[in-house]
CSV table of C-alpha atoms and ligand atoms in Angstrom, one decimal:
chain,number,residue,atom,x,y,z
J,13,UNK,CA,74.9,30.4,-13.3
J,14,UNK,CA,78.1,29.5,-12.6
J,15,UNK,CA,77.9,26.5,-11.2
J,16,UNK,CA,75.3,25.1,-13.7
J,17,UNK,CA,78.0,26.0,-16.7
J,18,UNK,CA,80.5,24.5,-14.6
J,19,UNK,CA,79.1,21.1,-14.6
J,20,UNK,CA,77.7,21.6,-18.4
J,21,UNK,CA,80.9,22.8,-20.1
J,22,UNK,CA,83.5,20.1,-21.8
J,23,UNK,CA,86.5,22.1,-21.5
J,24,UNK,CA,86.8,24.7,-18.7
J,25,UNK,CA,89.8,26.7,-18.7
J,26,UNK,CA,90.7,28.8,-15.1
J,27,UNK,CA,92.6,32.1,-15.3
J,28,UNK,CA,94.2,33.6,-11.7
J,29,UNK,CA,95.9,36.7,-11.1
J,30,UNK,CA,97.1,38.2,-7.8
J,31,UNK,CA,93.6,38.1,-6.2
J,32,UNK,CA,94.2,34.3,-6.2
J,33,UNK,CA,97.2,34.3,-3.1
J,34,UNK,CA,96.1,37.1,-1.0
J,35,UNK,CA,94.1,34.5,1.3
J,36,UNK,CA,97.7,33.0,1.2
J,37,UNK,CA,98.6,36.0,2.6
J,38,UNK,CA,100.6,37.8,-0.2
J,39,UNK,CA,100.0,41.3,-1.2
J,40,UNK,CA,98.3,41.6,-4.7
J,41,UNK,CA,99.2,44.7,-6.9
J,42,UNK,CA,96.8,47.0,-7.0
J,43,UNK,CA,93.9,46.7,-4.5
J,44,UNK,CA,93.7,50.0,-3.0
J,45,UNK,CA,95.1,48.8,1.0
J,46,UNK,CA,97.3,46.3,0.5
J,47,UNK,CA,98.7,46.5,-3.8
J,48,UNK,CA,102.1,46.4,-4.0
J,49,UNK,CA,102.0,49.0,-7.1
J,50,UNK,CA,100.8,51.5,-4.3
J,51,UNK,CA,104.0,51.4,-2.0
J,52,UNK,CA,106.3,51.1,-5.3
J,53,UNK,CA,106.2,51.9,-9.4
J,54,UNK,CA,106.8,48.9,-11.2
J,55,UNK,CA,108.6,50.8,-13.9
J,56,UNK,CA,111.4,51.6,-11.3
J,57,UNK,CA,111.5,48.3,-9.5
J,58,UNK,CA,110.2,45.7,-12.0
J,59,UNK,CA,111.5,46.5,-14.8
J,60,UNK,CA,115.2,45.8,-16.9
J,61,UNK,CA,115.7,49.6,-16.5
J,62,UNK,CA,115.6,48.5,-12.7
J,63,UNK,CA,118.0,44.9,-12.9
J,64,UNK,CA,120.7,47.7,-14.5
J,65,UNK,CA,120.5,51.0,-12.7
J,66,UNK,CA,118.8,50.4,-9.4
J,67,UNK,CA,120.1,47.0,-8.5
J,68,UNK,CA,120.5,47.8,-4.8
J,69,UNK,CA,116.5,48.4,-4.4
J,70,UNK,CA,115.4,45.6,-7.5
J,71,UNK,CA,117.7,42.9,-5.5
J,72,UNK,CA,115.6,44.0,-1.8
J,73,UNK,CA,112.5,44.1,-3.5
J,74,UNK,CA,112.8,40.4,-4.7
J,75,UNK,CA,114.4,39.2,-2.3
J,76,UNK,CA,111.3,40.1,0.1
J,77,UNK,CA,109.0,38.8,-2.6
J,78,UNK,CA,111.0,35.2,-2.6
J,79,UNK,CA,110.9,35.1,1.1
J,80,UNK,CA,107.6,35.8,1.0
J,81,UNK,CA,106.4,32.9,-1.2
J,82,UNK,CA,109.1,30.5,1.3
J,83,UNK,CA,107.0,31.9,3.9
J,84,UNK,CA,103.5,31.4,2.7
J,85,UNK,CA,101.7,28.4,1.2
J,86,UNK,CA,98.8,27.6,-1.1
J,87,UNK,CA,95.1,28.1,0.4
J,88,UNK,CA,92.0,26.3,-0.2
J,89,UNK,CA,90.6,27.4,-3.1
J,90,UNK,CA,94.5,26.4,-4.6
J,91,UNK,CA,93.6,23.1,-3.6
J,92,UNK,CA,89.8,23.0,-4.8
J,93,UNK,CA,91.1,23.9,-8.4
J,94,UNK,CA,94.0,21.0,-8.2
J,95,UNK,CA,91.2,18.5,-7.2
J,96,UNK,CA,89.3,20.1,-10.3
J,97,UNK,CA,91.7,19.2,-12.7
J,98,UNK,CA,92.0,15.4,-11.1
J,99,UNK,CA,88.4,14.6,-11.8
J,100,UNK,CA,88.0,16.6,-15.2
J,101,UNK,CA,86.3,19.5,-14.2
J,102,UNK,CA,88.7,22.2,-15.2
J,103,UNK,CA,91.1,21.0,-17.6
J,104,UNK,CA,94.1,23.8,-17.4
J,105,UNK,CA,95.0,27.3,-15.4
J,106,UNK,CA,96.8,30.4,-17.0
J,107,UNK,CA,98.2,31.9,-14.2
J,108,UNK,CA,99.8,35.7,-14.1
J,109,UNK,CA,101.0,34.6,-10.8
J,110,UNK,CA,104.7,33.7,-10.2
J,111,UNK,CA,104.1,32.3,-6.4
J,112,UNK,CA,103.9,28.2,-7.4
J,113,UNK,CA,101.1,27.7,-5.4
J,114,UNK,CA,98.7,26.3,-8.3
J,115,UNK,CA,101.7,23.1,-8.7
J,116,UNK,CA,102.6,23.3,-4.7
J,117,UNK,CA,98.7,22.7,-4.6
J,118,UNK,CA,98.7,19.3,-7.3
J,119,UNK,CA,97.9,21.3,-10.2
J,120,UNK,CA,100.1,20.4,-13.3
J,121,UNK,CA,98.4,22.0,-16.4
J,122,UNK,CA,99.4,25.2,-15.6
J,123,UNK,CA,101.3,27.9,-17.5
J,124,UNK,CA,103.4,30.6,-15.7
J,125,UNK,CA,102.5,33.5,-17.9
J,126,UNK,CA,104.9,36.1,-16.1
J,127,UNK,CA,107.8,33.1,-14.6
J,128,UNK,CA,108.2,31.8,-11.2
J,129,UNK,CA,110.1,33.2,-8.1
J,130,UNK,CA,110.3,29.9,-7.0
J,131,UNK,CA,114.0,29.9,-9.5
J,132,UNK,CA,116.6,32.5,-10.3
J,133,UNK,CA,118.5,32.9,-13.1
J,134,UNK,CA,122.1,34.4,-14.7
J,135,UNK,CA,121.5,37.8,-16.3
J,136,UNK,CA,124.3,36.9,-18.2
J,137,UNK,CA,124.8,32.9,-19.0
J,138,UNK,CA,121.0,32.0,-18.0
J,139,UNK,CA,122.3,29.4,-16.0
J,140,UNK,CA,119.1,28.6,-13.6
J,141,UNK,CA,119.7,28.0,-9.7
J,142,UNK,CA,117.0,27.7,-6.5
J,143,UNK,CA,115.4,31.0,-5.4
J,144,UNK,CA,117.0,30.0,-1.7
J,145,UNK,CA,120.3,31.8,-3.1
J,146,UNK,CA,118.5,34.7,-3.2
J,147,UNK,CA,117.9,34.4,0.6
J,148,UNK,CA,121.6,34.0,1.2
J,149,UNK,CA,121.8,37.3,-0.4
J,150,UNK,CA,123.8,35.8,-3.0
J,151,UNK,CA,123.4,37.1,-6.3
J,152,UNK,CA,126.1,36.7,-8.5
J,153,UNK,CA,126.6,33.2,-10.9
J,154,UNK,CA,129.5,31.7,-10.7
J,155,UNK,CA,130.5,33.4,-14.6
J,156,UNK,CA,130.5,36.2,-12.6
J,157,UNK,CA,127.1,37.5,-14.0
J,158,UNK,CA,124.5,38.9,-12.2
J,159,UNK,CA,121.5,36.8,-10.9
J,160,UNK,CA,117.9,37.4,-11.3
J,161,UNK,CA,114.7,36.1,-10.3
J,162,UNK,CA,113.0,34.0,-13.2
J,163,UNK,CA,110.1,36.3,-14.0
J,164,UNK,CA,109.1,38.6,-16.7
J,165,UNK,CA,110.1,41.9,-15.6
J,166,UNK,CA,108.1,45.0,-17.5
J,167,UNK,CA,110.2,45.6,-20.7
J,168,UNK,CA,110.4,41.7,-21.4
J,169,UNK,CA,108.4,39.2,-23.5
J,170,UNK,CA,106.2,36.4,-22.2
J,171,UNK,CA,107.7,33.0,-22.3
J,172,UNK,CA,106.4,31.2,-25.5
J,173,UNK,CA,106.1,28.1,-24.5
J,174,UNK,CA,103.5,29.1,-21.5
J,175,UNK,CA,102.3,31.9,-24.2
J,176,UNK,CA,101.3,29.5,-26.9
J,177,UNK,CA,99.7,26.5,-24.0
J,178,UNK,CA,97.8,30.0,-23.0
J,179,UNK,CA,96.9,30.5,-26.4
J,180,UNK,CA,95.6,26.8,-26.9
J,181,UNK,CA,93.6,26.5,-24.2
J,182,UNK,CA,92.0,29.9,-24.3
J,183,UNK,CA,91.0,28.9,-28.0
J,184,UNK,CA,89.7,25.7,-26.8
J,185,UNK,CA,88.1,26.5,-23.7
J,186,UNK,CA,83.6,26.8,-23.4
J,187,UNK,CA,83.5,28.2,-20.1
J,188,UNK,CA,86.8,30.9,-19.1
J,189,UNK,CA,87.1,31.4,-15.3
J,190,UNK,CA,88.8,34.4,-14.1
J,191,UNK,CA,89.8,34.4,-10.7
J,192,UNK,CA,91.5,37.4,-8.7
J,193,UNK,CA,92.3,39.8,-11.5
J,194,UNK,CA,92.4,43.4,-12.0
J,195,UNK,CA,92.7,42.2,-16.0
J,196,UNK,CA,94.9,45.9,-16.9
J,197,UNK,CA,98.2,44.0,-17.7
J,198,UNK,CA,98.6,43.3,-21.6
J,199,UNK,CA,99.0,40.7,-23.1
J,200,UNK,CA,97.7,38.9,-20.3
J,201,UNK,CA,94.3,40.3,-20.1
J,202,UNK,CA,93.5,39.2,-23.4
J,203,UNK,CA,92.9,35.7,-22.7
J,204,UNK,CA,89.5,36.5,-22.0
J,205,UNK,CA,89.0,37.8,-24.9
J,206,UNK,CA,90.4,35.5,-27.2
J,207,UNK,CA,88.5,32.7,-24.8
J,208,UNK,CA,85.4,35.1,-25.6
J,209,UNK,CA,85.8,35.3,-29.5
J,210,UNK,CA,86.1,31.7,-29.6
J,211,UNK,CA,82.9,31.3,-28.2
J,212,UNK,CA,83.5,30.5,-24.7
J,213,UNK,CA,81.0,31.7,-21.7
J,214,UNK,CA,83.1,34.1,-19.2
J,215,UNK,CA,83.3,34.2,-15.7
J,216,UNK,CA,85.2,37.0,-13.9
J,217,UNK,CA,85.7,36.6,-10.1
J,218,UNK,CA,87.2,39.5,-8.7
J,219,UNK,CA,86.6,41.2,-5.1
J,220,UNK,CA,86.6,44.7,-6.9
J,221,UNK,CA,85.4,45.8,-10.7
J,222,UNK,CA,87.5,44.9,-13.8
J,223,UNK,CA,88.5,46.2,-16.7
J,224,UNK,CA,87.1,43.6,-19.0
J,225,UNK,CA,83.6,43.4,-16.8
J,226,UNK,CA,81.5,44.7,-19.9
J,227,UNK,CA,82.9,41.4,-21.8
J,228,UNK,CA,81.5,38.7,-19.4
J,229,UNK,CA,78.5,36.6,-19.0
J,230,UNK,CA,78.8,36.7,-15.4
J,231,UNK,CA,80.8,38.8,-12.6
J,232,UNK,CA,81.3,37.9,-9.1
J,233,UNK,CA,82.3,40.5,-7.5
J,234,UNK,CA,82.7,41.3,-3.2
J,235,UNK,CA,83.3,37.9,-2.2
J,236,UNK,CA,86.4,36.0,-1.2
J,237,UNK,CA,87.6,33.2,-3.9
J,238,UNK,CA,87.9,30.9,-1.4
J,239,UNK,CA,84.6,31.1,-0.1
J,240,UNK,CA,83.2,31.1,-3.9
J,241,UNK,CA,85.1,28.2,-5.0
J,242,UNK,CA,84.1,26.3,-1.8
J,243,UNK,CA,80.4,26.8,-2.4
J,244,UNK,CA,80.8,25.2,-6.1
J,245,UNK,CA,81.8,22.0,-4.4
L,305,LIG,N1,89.1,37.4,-3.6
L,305,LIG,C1,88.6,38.0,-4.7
L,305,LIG,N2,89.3,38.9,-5.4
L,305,LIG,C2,90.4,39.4,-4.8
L,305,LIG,C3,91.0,38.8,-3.6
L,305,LIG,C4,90.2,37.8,-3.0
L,305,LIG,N3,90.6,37.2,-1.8
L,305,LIG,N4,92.1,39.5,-3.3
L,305,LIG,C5,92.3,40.4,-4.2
L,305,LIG,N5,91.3,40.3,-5.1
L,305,LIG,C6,91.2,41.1,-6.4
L,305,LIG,C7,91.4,42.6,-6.3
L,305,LIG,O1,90.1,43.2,-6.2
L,305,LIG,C8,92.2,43.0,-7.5
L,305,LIG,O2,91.3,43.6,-8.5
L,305,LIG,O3,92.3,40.6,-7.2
L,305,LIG,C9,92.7,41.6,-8.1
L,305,LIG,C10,94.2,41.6,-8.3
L,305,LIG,O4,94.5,42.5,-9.3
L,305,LIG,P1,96.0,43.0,-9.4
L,305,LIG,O5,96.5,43.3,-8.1
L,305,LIG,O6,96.1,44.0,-10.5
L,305,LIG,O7,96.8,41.7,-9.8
L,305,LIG,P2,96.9,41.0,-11.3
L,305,LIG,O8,95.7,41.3,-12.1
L,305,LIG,O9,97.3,39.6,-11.1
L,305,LIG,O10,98.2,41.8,-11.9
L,305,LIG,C11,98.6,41.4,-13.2
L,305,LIG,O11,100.5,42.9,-13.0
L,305,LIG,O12,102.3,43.9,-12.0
L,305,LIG,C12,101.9,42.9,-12.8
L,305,LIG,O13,103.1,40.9,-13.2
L,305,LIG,C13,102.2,41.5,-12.3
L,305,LIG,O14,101.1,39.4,-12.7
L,305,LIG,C14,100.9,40.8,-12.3
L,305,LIG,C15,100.1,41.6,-13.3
């Protein structure tokens, strides 16, 4: 069904979470092998609690994270959804994702729900500066404050801008795509939702079962994004 609301719908709005960049070859969250969440807690790593009291292991843990999206590059299906947009087909992505492969790809209507690694910023003046001086292991501003990656850390609100272009869309969208998410992060997860109540069709594509499943009018589930996206081309 998919692909005949695909071609029907007027304004298709694509959401992506974690699932979207493993076939980049970064480690989602919480897929049972590989999730991140299952070698680490978030609350003691990802979190403002962590920036303050545990800089030593927050600082490692980024600094593998920004290295990692240096080191890895957008895949095919990236690439399918930013020829998408160029001939109408989808007409914007909320992303949960803070990798930059959606814009490294040619997407540009995309809002970074949770921030980008792709920049750091001053904990202190906000002054912003290239995630490379991470790599140098540099971390500290020249104020003297201490420098963090540019993405929202549990504890923190959601940018508003990307918030209220989520909000839009969602509210405007006929046919919601959800691609590569486990859906259990509020307020994220209710895009959907809000997508749903406004009368939209929804699509969840996700390897494993969701938490928002019940809600859709169609689930993919067992199958590799790539591959699915490919075979609506
Ligand atoms: N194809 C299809 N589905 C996949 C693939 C793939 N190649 N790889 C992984 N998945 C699915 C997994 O089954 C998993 O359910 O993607 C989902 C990713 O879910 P999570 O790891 O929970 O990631 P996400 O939903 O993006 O997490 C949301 O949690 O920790 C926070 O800020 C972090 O943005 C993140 C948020």
């Amino acid at each position: 069904m998919l692909s005949k609301w695909l071609h029907e719908s007027n304004y298709t709005v694509v959401f992506t979470g974690a699932g979207m960049s493993t076939e980049s070859g970064l480690p989602d969250f919480r897929s049972t092998n590989q999730g991140l969440w299952n070698q680490q807690d978030p609350s003691k790593i990802a979190s403002t609690d962590a920036l303050n009291n545990n800089v030593e292991a927050f600082m490692d843990f980024y600094r593998e994270r920004v290295l990692g999206v240096k080191q890895y590059t957008p895949h095919k299906g990236h690439y399918i959804l930013a020829d998408w947009e160029k001939e109408g087909i989808i007409k914007s992505i909320i992303t949960q994702n803070v990798d930059g492969f959606h814009q490294e790809a040619g997407s540009r209507r995309v809002a970074e729900l949770h921030g980008t690694l792709q920049q750091v910023h001053c904990q202190q003046c906000g002054k912003v500066y290239k995630s490379e001086a991470f790599l140098n292991k540099d971390y500290h501003c020249t104020c003297g404050g201490v420098l963090r990656p540019s993405v929202v850390l549990f504890g923190e609100a959601l940018p508003q801008e990307a918030f209220q272009f989520a909000l839009n869309e969602a509210e405007k969208a006929d046919l919601f795509i959800v691609l590569g998410s486990s859906l259990s992060v509020t307020p994220a997860n209710q895009f959907p939702l809000i997508a749903k109540d406004h009368g939209a069709k929804l699509v969840i594509v996700n390897r494993d079962k969701t938490e928002l499943d019940h809600f859709a009018d169609e689930v993919i589930h067992h199958k590799a994004i790539g591959d699915v996206l490919e075979s609506l081309t």
